[in-house]
């Protein structure tokens, strides 16, 4: 297969995904949006989300321009000023993927609420289609962006020798840098916004006032729902976009290193472009899988989502076997190439490595689901220990998070060793590609969760019948599990991709190994290990300060707005009693408070806090490898990458699982639990303890934890881009 055809297939795959995005977005727009009150609430959420993204992108455009100029003027002899173009395209594609996904999600939320008035399956369908737009936009823009750049660069530079291919790969790495940069700021900024608002809504609304976080009288409720979109949709979309393109580009870079040693140039080309073709296959598999997601009224939404992913997985496994066998039609020589214990490997070895990646991702996902799933033994332990108060709830959650790192790390380690055994470093990179090949449907399942969560909030604020909220809650509960599994995939792929970029960096600077007896390496290890903690602390501290400002504002409104104050007193007399059964005088007091909550002020606080606090963690990730690389040389920078990879992965697992377990412990109590013959539910002391635990876990699982995945890859990409300059110096 010629390089032109392989690049053409990648571009076609990207265009196919974007065609799906357009058609599905139009389908969602045609769905009924419910009554006027529902549409008004949804418009508040959409306007707040778009306003935040516009403000965020206005800041980031200056960062992108400055970095692009620096890249253009400092490109080494192994690179070219066009790396700046790659960087800009990667940043734009990442931002666009997030914006498209969030725009459609804010259209889908109210339509999911309306669909839930009629059936569970209809609501699932709307929410999932909304999520699938996000998923396919990410993979479509990612593959299309890489494909178009490759088409331009191969035409401009030529691609008739391994050396030309190597140069092009060095330039393409800028695309991953751009995607990673935007992803980090989007994740941190969106995470600060969503969790600052969420903590404020929970602490004052649930714990102090005794009302649900989505109650229309809660001033933070619109900001909370906006946060679901800017953090859990746009932020997560940019995150997965970065992971997806990073896995493809890291494998292509290592394929280019192998191509230099192949006597058959066509075989070398196949190794370089194979990750692109596998990604295109993953798009087709994901598209087909989306049509298998449906559920009966009394059915299990989890099985419906699993069914779509299972179909996509089977198609990918079968298709990748034949594709790899067709493209890699000879024995790959590894003699003289860094990072290989075997003298050669075959197409079958490559396929096994990709399968290993998929299995590792699924295994980590299931382990994550065990430790964080509602009703599972570990989460039950948190619920039971919460009887004695907040302190034991926090202790239980911390212990669970630490314990939950063991099995995923062992699975990851076994996966790395097996992939390396079959196809060396190229096998590890392709394991990451295999893990993320079906990102289209994986992200669709992930993004469906925030849409279902928003739908429940709109149902609560619109005071729809209880059965509507029951259906959206059923969808939301599944969304929490899918989000946890998605985080498992993200963490596993981050480790594999960062390791592949790390290997490419070592090859570029000529480091055969990292010698821990070298003081420079040891210092680098310590700085890298520390950096993950410092980065997390900055992100968590930012959420804490944003939440504090939100809590003060909500308290102010509850105390200073007479109608809200009076309504809260009435609500406290009728806990868990429908409004229609209240005395007429109390109903009148409650109705007078409608529309008095100043939602806009809470949205403004969340936006300002997020934009102010997102810059320092992001710049820390970009500047540190540059300073260490120039001050300490290739060895110290290698130590830095090893340190941040090790502690970053462990911290990411710990934070994601602790936060998710605290969240589901709270949800279990809200649904009602029985411990030692006593029934506990909303408003109980047990519930208050779990709410506090959930607020502690919020910044861990949705801000600092996911951002660490991006941090380790971003620093590895920067190191690879700097390799030529540092080695030359």
XYZ file of C-alpha atoms in Angstrom:
729
model
C 0.000 0.000 0.000
C 1.451 3.399 -1.002
C 1.928 6.230 1.500
C -0.559 8.361 -0.460
C -3.240 5.700 -0.066
C -2.514 5.223 3.649
C -2.702 8.969 4.291
C -5.858 9.121 2.155
C -7.499 6.384 4.262
C -6.691 8.311 7.440
C -8.228 11.498 6.026
C -11.273 9.534 4.827
C -11.698 8.059 8.324
C -11.591 11.535 9.848
C -14.119 12.886 7.344
C -16.441 9.919 7.952
C -16.420 10.649 11.694
C -17.152 14.353 11.105
C -20.010 13.481 8.745
C -21.515 11.417 11.577
C -21.019 14.398 13.933
C -22.927 16.742 11.612
C -25.815 14.315 10.996
C -26.206 13.409 14.673
C -26.009 17.038 15.805
C -28.833 17.861 13.377
C -30.830 14.870 14.699
C -30.484 16.094 18.292
C -31.553 19.592 17.293
C -34.774 18.162 15.830
C -35.748 16.406 19.085
C -38.393 18.136 21.258
C -36.881 20.394 23.941
C -39.812 20.364 26.383
C -41.778 23.141 27.976
C -40.700 26.764 28.233
C -39.338 26.493 31.795
C -37.070 23.593 30.815
C -35.787 25.470 27.772
C -35.123 28.597 29.844
C -33.013 26.638 32.362
C -31.147 24.885 29.534
C -30.422 28.257 27.902
C -28.837 29.505 31.155
C -26.564 26.443 31.184
C -25.632 26.752 27.490
C -24.926 30.493 27.736
C -22.769 30.038 30.842
C -20.780 27.189 29.281
C -20.140 29.035 26.015
C -19.200 32.235 27.836
C -16.604 30.354 29.887
C -15.055 28.626 26.872
C -14.883 31.880 24.924
C -13.126 33.593 27.845
C -10.772 30.623 28.279
C -9.855 30.512 24.596
C -9.226 34.279 24.515
C -6.498 33.720 27.102
C -5.095 30.567 25.518
C -4.741 32.110 22.058
C -1.885 34.276 23.386
C -0.182 31.250 24.910
C -0.474 29.383 21.593
C 0.950 32.311 19.589
C 3.928 32.841 21.940
C 4.836 29.136 22.003
C 4.426 28.849 18.225
C 6.840 31.754 17.659
C 9.376 30.191 20.042
C 9.074 26.833 18.284
C 9.561 28.412 14.871
C 12.728 30.251 15.886
C 14.323 27.492 17.980
C 13.695 24.495 15.696
C 16.835 22.327 15.554
C 18.438 20.869 12.451
C 16.400 17.659 12.830
C 13.175 19.686 12.806
C 11.814 22.699 10.882
C 9.920 25.937 11.544
C 6.779 24.129 10.349
C 6.666 22.466 13.767
C 5.009 25.730 14.848
C 2.266 25.121 12.289
C 1.771 21.597 13.645
C 1.514 23.038 17.152
C -1.128 25.610 16.132
C -3.196 23.043 14.215
C -3.078 20.633 17.174
C -4.174 23.369 19.585
C -7.013 24.515 17.292
C -8.256 20.964 16.693
C -8.248 20.225 20.427
C -10.157 23.419 21.246
C -12.627 22.809 18.414
C -13.308 19.228 19.528
C -14.124 20.460 23.034
C -16.326 23.281 21.768
C -18.311 21.053 19.388
C -18.870 18.432 22.063
C -19.958 20.966 24.664
C -22.299 22.781 22.260
C -24.097 19.558 21.353
C -24.129 18.384 24.995
C -25.923 21.572 26.054
C -28.477 20.898 23.304
C -28.873 17.252 24.314
C -29.364 17.762 28.074
C -32.844 19.332 27.951
C -33.891 16.975 25.150
C -32.842 14.032 27.321
C -35.035 15.419 30.117
C -37.975 15.701 27.722
C -37.344 12.169 26.411
C -37.256 10.857 30.001
C -40.872 11.990 30.404
C -41.843 9.167 28.053
C -39.345 6.299 28.364
C -35.928 5.240 29.597
C -34.829 4.026 26.156
C -35.708 7.333 24.492
C -33.744 9.253 27.135
C -30.778 6.893 26.814
C -30.791 7.307 23.057
C -30.720 11.108 23.148
C -28.046 11.234 25.869
C -25.861 8.655 24.129
C -26.158 10.292 20.711
C -25.156 13.582 22.344
C -22.116 11.854 23.821
C -21.284 10.150 20.521
C -20.995 13.564 18.836
C -18.247 14.411 21.329
C -16.534 11.043 20.798
C -16.563 11.105 17.023
C -15.595 14.805 16.891
C -12.466 13.992 18.898
C -11.327 11.078 16.740
C -12.439 12.737 13.501
C -10.582 16.000 14.087
C -7.553 14.147 15.457
C -7.155 11.805 12.515
C -8.068 14.465 9.957
C -5.554 16.920 11.429
C -2.686 14.415 11.412
C -3.643 13.168 7.940
C -3.758 16.631 6.332
C -0.445 17.666 7.909
C 1.169 14.452 6.691
C -0.192 15.042 3.191
C 1.295 18.564 3.161
C 4.640 17.590 4.685
C 5.213 14.505 2.542
C 4.507 16.625 -0.539
C 6.774 19.461 0.640
C 9.719 17.457 1.992
C 9.254 14.221 0.067
C 8.957 10.875 1.784
C 11.178 8.677 -0.341
C 13.839 7.916 2.268
C 13.736 6.922 5.947
C 15.582 10.150 6.840
C 12.853 12.279 5.249
C 10.204 10.297 7.126
C 12.129 10.816 10.378
C 12.217 14.593 9.825
C 8.481 14.691 9.110
C 7.754 12.761 12.316
C 9.785 15.267 14.332
C 7.663 18.072 12.871
C 4.372 16.204 13.399
C 5.228 15.898 17.123
C 4.251 19.585 17.363
C 0.613 18.557 16.735
C 0.678 16.436 19.897
C 2.307 19.320 21.820
C -0.494 21.684 20.763
C -3.184 19.170 21.694
C -1.569 18.437 25.076
C -1.203 22.128 25.949
C -4.844 22.967 25.306
C -5.950 19.759 27.023
C -4.060 20.598 30.199
C -5.488 24.117 30.458
C -8.982 22.867 29.542
C -8.857 20.081 32.142
C -7.470 22.278 34.910
C -9.658 25.299 34.090
C -12.800 23.240 33.531
C -12.068 21.171 36.641
C -11.669 24.260 38.836
C -14.944 25.647 37.476
C -17.030 22.505 37.834
C -15.742 21.421 41.224
C -15.745 24.908 42.735
C -19.426 25.197 41.810
C -20.216 21.599 42.796
C -18.649 21.897 46.251
C -20.461 25.183 46.866
C -23.806 23.722 45.768
C -23.304 20.617 47.928
C -21.988 22.140 51.147
C -24.470 25.004 51.473
C -27.386 23.398 49.638
C -27.338 19.817 50.920
C -25.530 20.058 54.250
C -26.558 23.478 55.559
C -29.917 24.229 53.890
C -31.059 20.627 53.461
C -32.081 21.021 49.805
C -30.826 19.068 46.754
C -27.889 20.544 44.811
C -30.156 20.882 41.753
C -32.997 22.581 43.631
C -34.193 25.767 41.832
C -33.652 27.791 45.032
C -29.964 26.866 45.163
C -28.088 29.825 43.597
C -25.130 27.611 42.633
C -27.200 25.081 40.689
C -26.794 26.706 37.246
C -23.034 27.126 37.790
C -22.888 23.455 38.848
C -24.625 22.334 35.652
C -22.467 24.660 33.533
C -19.459 23.034 35.198
C -20.592 19.580 34.076
C -20.244 20.810 30.496
C -17.014 22.822 30.658
C -15.260 20.254 32.865
C -16.738 16.827 32.169
C -17.494 17.386 28.455
C -15.205 20.051 26.957
C -12.353 19.335 29.392
C -12.661 15.583 29.066
C -12.945 15.891 25.269
C -9.692 17.860 25.049
C -8.097 15.320 27.421
C -9.082 12.297 25.304
C -8.201 14.158 22.089
C -4.692 14.628 23.443
C -4.445 10.967 24.517
C -5.724 9.759 21.151
C -3.357 11.789 18.957
C -0.490 11.250 21.396
C -0.767 7.467 21.129
C -0.853 7.632 17.308
C 2.080 10.057 16.967
C 4.297 8.282 19.540
C 3.833 4.999 17.655
C 4.587 6.715 14.321
C 7.772 8.280 15.761
C 9.007 4.871 16.947
C 7.949 3.371 13.610
C 10.136 5.950 11.865
C 13.124 4.866 13.995
C 12.525 1.279 12.880
C 12.110 2.324 9.235
C 15.743 3.478 9.175
C 16.898 -0.139 9.618
C 14.604 -1.885 7.131
C 16.067 -3.030 3.819
C 12.561 -2.911 2.326
C 11.471 0.751 2.373
C 7.799 -0.160 1.846
C 7.916 -2.213 5.055
C 9.383 0.773 6.899
C 6.585 2.995 5.558
C 4.000 0.475 6.743
C 5.423 0.626 10.289
C 5.171 4.430 10.282
C 1.614 4.671 8.941
C 0.137 1.556 10.591
C -1.080 3.503 13.695
C -3.034 5.843 11.394
C -4.744 2.965 9.605
C -5.605 1.269 12.913
C -7.109 4.542 14.145
C -9.234 4.777 10.970
C -10.423 1.198 11.573
C -11.310 2.196 15.143
C -13.539 4.984 13.798
C -15.460 2.541 11.594
C -15.808 0.102 14.512
C -17.037 2.881 16.822
C -19.574 4.107 14.264
C -21.052 0.627 13.918
C -21.047 0.121 17.701
C -23.159 3.257 18.291
C -26.127 1.673 16.504
C -26.274 -1.202 19.020
C -26.941 1.022 22.056
C -30.605 0.643 23.096
C -32.520 -0.538 26.172
C -36.036 -1.635 27.157
C -37.989 0.377 29.748
C -37.098 -2.033 32.571
C -33.700 -2.896 31.104
C -30.168 -2.129 32.230
C -28.591 0.960 30.579
C -25.145 -0.348 31.561
C -25.623 -3.436 29.379
C -26.853 -1.272 26.506
C -23.667 0.796 26.609
C -21.476 -2.274 27.119
C -23.113 -3.900 24.097
C -22.089 -1.019 21.825
C -18.512 -1.106 23.110
C -18.371 -4.905 22.812
C -19.474 -4.830 19.165
C -16.915 -2.120 18.383
C -14.199 -4.102 20.180
C -14.901 -7.305 18.249
C -14.885 -5.464 14.918
C -11.597 -3.764 15.788
C -9.878 -6.976 16.921
C -10.870 -8.891 13.794
C -10.191 -6.016 11.414
C -6.826 -5.116 12.937
C -5.575 -8.693 12.521
C -6.152 -8.651 8.766
C -4.965 -5.052 8.341
C -1.681 -5.648 10.166
C -1.106 -8.906 8.323
C -1.707 -7.151 4.987
C 0.429 -4.063 5.666
C 3.349 -5.677 7.504
C 4.116 -8.328 4.891
C 7.622 -9.170 6.021
C 9.846 -9.637 9.050
C 10.737 -6.403 10.859
C 14.462 -6.116 11.645
C 15.377 -4.518 14.985
C 19.138 -5.051 14.985
C 20.930 -1.847 16.017
C 17.714 -0.083 17.080
C 17.420 1.121 20.689
C 14.776 -0.611 22.830
C 14.475 -4.112 21.392
C 15.534 -7.431 22.946
C 14.618 -9.475 19.885
C 16.359 -9.379 16.493
C 13.056 -9.234 14.636
C 9.289 -9.473 14.952
C 6.345 -10.208 12.657
C 2.850 -8.957 11.894
C 1.401 -11.433 14.391
C 3.649 -10.049 17.152
C 2.412 -6.523 16.389
C -1.235 -7.615 16.489
C -0.723 -9.373 19.826
C 0.798 -6.165 21.237
C -2.289 -4.157 20.201
C -4.581 -6.784 21.731
C -2.558 -6.633 24.956
C -3.197 -2.886 25.108
C -6.946 -3.386 24.713
C -7.000 -6.115 27.383
C -4.951 -3.984 29.801
C -7.361 -1.055 29.356
C -10.416 -3.260 29.969
C -8.778 -4.942 32.982
C -7.849 -1.615 34.596
C -11.381 -0.404 33.879
C -12.958 -3.402 35.647
C -10.637 -3.024 38.649
C -11.545 0.665 38.788
C -15.239 -0.215 38.625
C -14.810 -2.706 41.515
C -13.163 -0.129 43.772
C -15.524 2.730 42.896
C -18.855 1.155 41.868
C -21.973 1.811 43.952
C -22.893 -1.304 45.927
C -19.423 -2.830 45.640
C -17.666 -3.953 48.835
C -15.022 -1.154 48.964
C -17.663 1.591 48.624
C -19.896 -0.184 51.163
C -16.993 0.011 53.618
C -16.855 3.795 53.181
C -20.623 4.013 53.787
C -20.408 1.917 56.960
C -17.425 3.833 58.324
C -19.297 7.101 57.740
C -21.681 6.257 60.588
C -19.115 7.648 63.032
C -18.761 10.905 61.122
C -16.771 12.808 58.546
C -13.308 11.859 59.848
C -13.793 8.101 59.391
C -15.370 8.698 55.984
C -12.238 10.574 54.866
C -9.901 7.957 56.355
C -11.774 5.138 54.587
C -11.690 6.948 51.237
C -7.983 7.720 51.462
C -7.188 4.118 52.351
C -9.296 2.824 49.459
C -7.562 5.117 46.976
C -4.102 4.022 48.071
C -5.025 0.337 48.011
C -6.610 0.699 44.565
C -3.260 1.579 42.963
C -1.789 -1.914 43.460
C -3.683 -4.087 40.976
C -3.814 -1.527 38.100
C -0.047 -0.964 38.376
C 0.599 -4.724 38.304
C -1.694 -5.108 35.277
C 0.033 -2.190 33.569
C 3.455 -3.630 34.349
C 2.546 -7.061 32.963
C 1.065 -5.422 29.855
C 4.234 -3.377 29.258
C 6.468 -6.448 29.639
C 4.337 -8.560 27.294
C 4.023 -5.846 24.627
C 7.788 -5.283 24.859
C 8.440 -9.015 24.587
C 6.475 -9.320 21.350
C 7.414 -6.088 19.545
C 9.770 -4.019 21.713
C 9.086 -0.320 22.250
C 7.007 -0.233 19.069
C 4.788 -2.871 20.667
C 4.305 -0.721 23.780
C 3.323 2.259 21.614
C 0.871 0.138 19.622
C -0.570 -1.219 22.864
C -1.550 2.386 23.648
C -3.049 2.692 20.143
C -5.018 -0.532 20.719
C -6.256 0.762 24.059
C -7.528 3.996 22.484
C -8.475 2.814 18.990
C -12.183 2.793 19.886
C -12.017 6.199 21.588
C -15.003 7.261 19.464
C -17.437 5.022 21.330
C -15.504 5.013 24.628
C -15.761 8.790 24.815
C -19.392 8.649 23.684
C -20.131 6.498 26.737
C -18.093 8.885 28.921
C -19.699 12.098 27.646
C -23.181 10.602 27.964
C -22.772 10.752 31.774
C -22.642 14.569 32.164
C -25.562 14.897 29.733
C -27.659 12.542 31.887
C -26.532 14.424 35.009
C -27.601 17.753 33.466
C -30.910 16.195 32.405
C -31.600 15.238 36.023
C -30.758 18.760 37.172
C -33.146 20.268 34.633
C -35.873 17.833 35.743
C -35.331 18.863 39.386
C -35.316 22.604 38.643
C -38.365 22.278 36.399
C -40.210 20.309 39.112
C -41.128 17.466 36.770
C -42.839 14.294 38.071
C -40.673 11.941 40.220
C -40.589 9.214 37.560
C -38.721 11.569 35.206
C -35.995 12.188 37.777
C -35.936 8.446 38.530
C -35.157 7.698 34.860
C -32.453 10.367 34.611
C -30.949 9.171 37.922
C -30.788 5.630 36.542
C -28.899 6.925 33.502
C -26.683 9.128 35.698
C -25.751 6.223 37.996
C -24.499 4.278 34.990
C -22.664 7.416 33.856
C -20.656 7.440 37.095
C -19.504 3.879 36.471
C -18.634 4.522 32.824
C -16.703 7.647 33.844
C -14.663 5.603 36.321
C -13.891 2.973 33.686
C -13.026 5.732 31.202
C -10.571 7.194 33.698
C -8.965 3.732 33.954
C -8.438 3.695 30.185
C -7.085 7.272 30.290
C -4.561 6.455 33.020
C -3.361 3.251 31.328
C -3.006 4.882 27.928
C -1.228 7.882 29.470
C 1.408 5.607 30.989
C 1.972 3.678 27.748
C 2.020 6.790 25.552
C 4.361 8.672 27.885
C 6.662 5.641 27.947
C 6.690 5.574 24.130
C 7.519 9.302 23.940
C 10.160 8.775 26.628
C 11.753 6.037 24.523
C 11.650 8.292 21.449
C 13.358 11.036 23.474
C 16.127 8.666 24.622
C 16.666 7.572 21.020
C 16.822 11.196 19.831
C 19.405 12.298 22.432
C 21.408 9.064 22.250
C 20.773 7.821 25.794
C 21.126 4.032 25.879
C 19.881 3.897 29.478
C 19.065 6.076 32.494
C 21.867 5.608 35.040
C 20.525 6.210 38.559
C 24.103 6.322 39.866
C 24.453 9.590 37.942
C 23.693 12.503 40.354
C 22.029 14.486 37.538
C 19.594 11.623 36.926
C 18.818 11.305 40.658
C 18.112 15.041 40.932
C 15.871 14.789 37.857
C 14.001 11.836 39.419
C 13.370 13.784 42.619
C 12.186 16.888 40.771
C 9.897 14.810 38.546
C 8.461 12.943 41.540
C 7.889 16.214 43.372
C 6.317 17.886 40.348
C 3.283 15.582 40.323
C 2.566 16.510 43.955
C 3.168 20.232 43.418
C 0.931 20.243 40.334
C -1.840 18.413 42.239
C -1.586 20.799 45.173
C -1.969 23.841 42.930
C -5.047 22.344 41.236
C -6.663 21.263 44.520
C -5.901 24.602 46.187
C -7.501 26.412 43.239
C -10.698 24.372 43.633
C -10.707 25.050 47.384
C -10.491 28.806 46.912
C -13.130 28.780 44.163
C -15.419 26.712 46.399
C -14.869 29.070 49.335
C -15.936 32.048 47.218
C -18.975 30.075 46.017
C -19.982 29.046 49.549
C -19.799 32.667 50.746
C -21.972 33.846 47.852
C -24.642 31.158 48.347
C -24.751 31.865 52.092
C -25.088 35.585 51.363
C -28.063 35.000 49.097
C -29.763 32.652 51.570
C -29.341 35.245 54.336
C -29.940 38.496 52.449
C -32.713 37.655 49.962
C -35.919 37.589 52.065
C -37.890 35.329 49.708
C -35.141 32.672 49.680
C -34.755 32.834 53.454
C -38.490 32.371 54.004
C -38.736 29.539 51.463
C -35.880 27.614 53.126
C -37.716 27.727 56.457
C -40.827 26.320 54.777
C -38.839 23.569 53.037
C -37.282 22.487 56.363
C -40.807 21.762 57.667
C -41.705 19.527 54.716
C -38.597 17.414 54.002
C -39.353 14.592 51.512
C -42.975 15.770 51.215
C -44.271 16.732 47.723
C -45.006 20.460 47.296
C -48.590 19.772 46.216
C -49.315 18.313 49.701
C -48.085 21.413 51.559
C -50.567 23.861 53.144
C -51.568 26.622 50.731
C -49.807 29.312 52.792
C -46.475 27.424 52.657
C -46.850 26.793 48.924
C -47.366 30.517 48.396
C -44.159 31.346 50.307
C -42.270 28.788 48.239
C -43.648 30.106 44.932
C -42.707 33.692 45.841
C -39.040 32.611 45.993
C -39.115 31.322 42.414
C -36.650 33.245 40.220
C -35.128 35.137 43.175
C -31.873 33.169 43.278
C -29.105 35.156 41.556
C -27.611 32.399 39.390
C -25.516 34.807 37.335
C -23.358 35.877 40.278
C -22.382 32.262 41.007
C -21.560 31.660 37.342
C -19.397 34.797 37.346
C -17.507 33.651 40.475
C -16.836 30.192 38.999
C -15.635 31.655 35.681
C -13.314 34.236 37.264
C -11.801 31.715 39.692
C -11.139 29.126 36.994
C -9.509 31.546 34.556
C -7.274 33.077 37.234
C -6.101 29.795 38.710
C -5.581 27.607 35.617
C -2.469 29.362 34.306
C 0.129 28.520 36.985
C -0.302 24.690 36.910
C -0.312 24.761 33.085
C 2.796 26.922 32.773
C 4.568 24.784 35.394
C 4.167 21.738 33.165
C 5.508 23.564 30.096
C 8.406 25.467 31.661
C 9.870 22.785 33.975
C 11.189 20.376 31.302
C 12.677 23.315 29.370
C 14.582 24.605 32.433
C 15.727 21.148 33.530
C 16.753 20.196 29.986
C 18.933 23.248 29.424
C 20.302 23.410 32.981
C 20.961 19.706 33.573
C 21.242 18.220 30.099
C 19.692 15.080 28.576
C 20.396 12.881 31.629
C 18.648 15.146 34.143
C 15.688 15.633 31.789
C 15.480 11.846 31.368
C 15.372 11.485 35.154
C 12.655 14.155 35.342
C 10.482 12.258 32.852
C 10.959 8.966 34.720
C 10.087 10.601 38.051
C 6.944 12.363 36.892
C 5.768 9.240 35.012
C 6.076 7.028 38.107
C 4.503 9.321 40.698
C 2.057 10.848 38.215
C 0.437 7.527 37.301
C 0.194 6.425 40.944
C -1.249 9.753 42.083
C -3.722 9.803 39.185
C -5.089 6.350 40.084
C -5.231 7.194 43.793
C -7.049 10.492 43.297
C -9.475 9.247 40.637
C -10.531 6.195 42.653
C -10.780 7.914 46.050
C -12.945 10.653 44.555
C -15.209 8.278 42.644
C -15.664 6.014 45.695
C -16.619 8.961 47.936
C -19.086 10.118 45.253
C -20.812 6.747 44.970
C -20.886 6.297 48.754
C -22.910 9.518 48.912
C -25.214 8.345 46.120
C -25.832 5.020 47.889
C -26.960 6.836 51.044
C -29.190 9.158 48.990
C -30.925 6.093 47.549
C -31.316 4.688 51.052
C -29.190 2.132 52.931
C -29.776 -0.099 55.929
C -26.949 -0.624 58.445
C -27.423 -2.744 61.604
C -31.185 -2.603 61.177
C -31.339 1.208 60.886
C -32.435 2.922 57.658
C -30.458 5.981 56.502
C -31.250 8.383 53.671
C -31.147 12.034 52.614
C -30.806 14.498 55.461
C -29.389 11.962 57.935
C -26.074 12.514 59.737
C -24.669 9.638 57.681
C -25.688 11.482 54.522
C -24.016 14.700 55.692
C -20.762 12.805 56.367
C -20.776 11.275 52.876
C -21.551 14.651 51.274
C -18.455 16.137 52.930
C -16.412 13.141 51.747
C -17.722 13.664 48.210
C -16.723 17.328 48.263
C -13.197 16.375 49.369
C -12.998 13.888 46.505
C -14.408 16.225 43.855
C -11.166 18.101 43.033
C -9.215 14.839 43.184
C -11.273 12.892 40.652
C -12.265 15.718 38.321
C -9.428 18.253 38.437
C -5.974 17.188 39.609
C -6.291 13.432 38.932
C -7.268 13.606 35.236
C -4.861 16.515 34.660
C -1.922 14.373 35.778
C -2.503 12.078 32.781
C -1.955 15.046 30.491
C 0.982 16.359 32.524
C 3.135 13.249 32.048
C 2.480 13.116 28.292
C 2.912 16.854 27.755
C 6.310 16.850 29.439
C 7.408 13.828 27.381
C 6.364 15.539 24.131
C 8.196 18.745 25.090
C 11.317 16.698 25.875
C 11.115 15.004 22.469
C 10.782 18.365 20.695
C 13.752 19.760 22.663
C 15.864 16.636 22.088
C 17.704 17.932 19.023
C 18.626 21.235 20.684
C 19.682 19.671 24.005
C 21.700 16.890 22.366
C 23.379 19.424 20.090
C 24.221 21.636 23.058
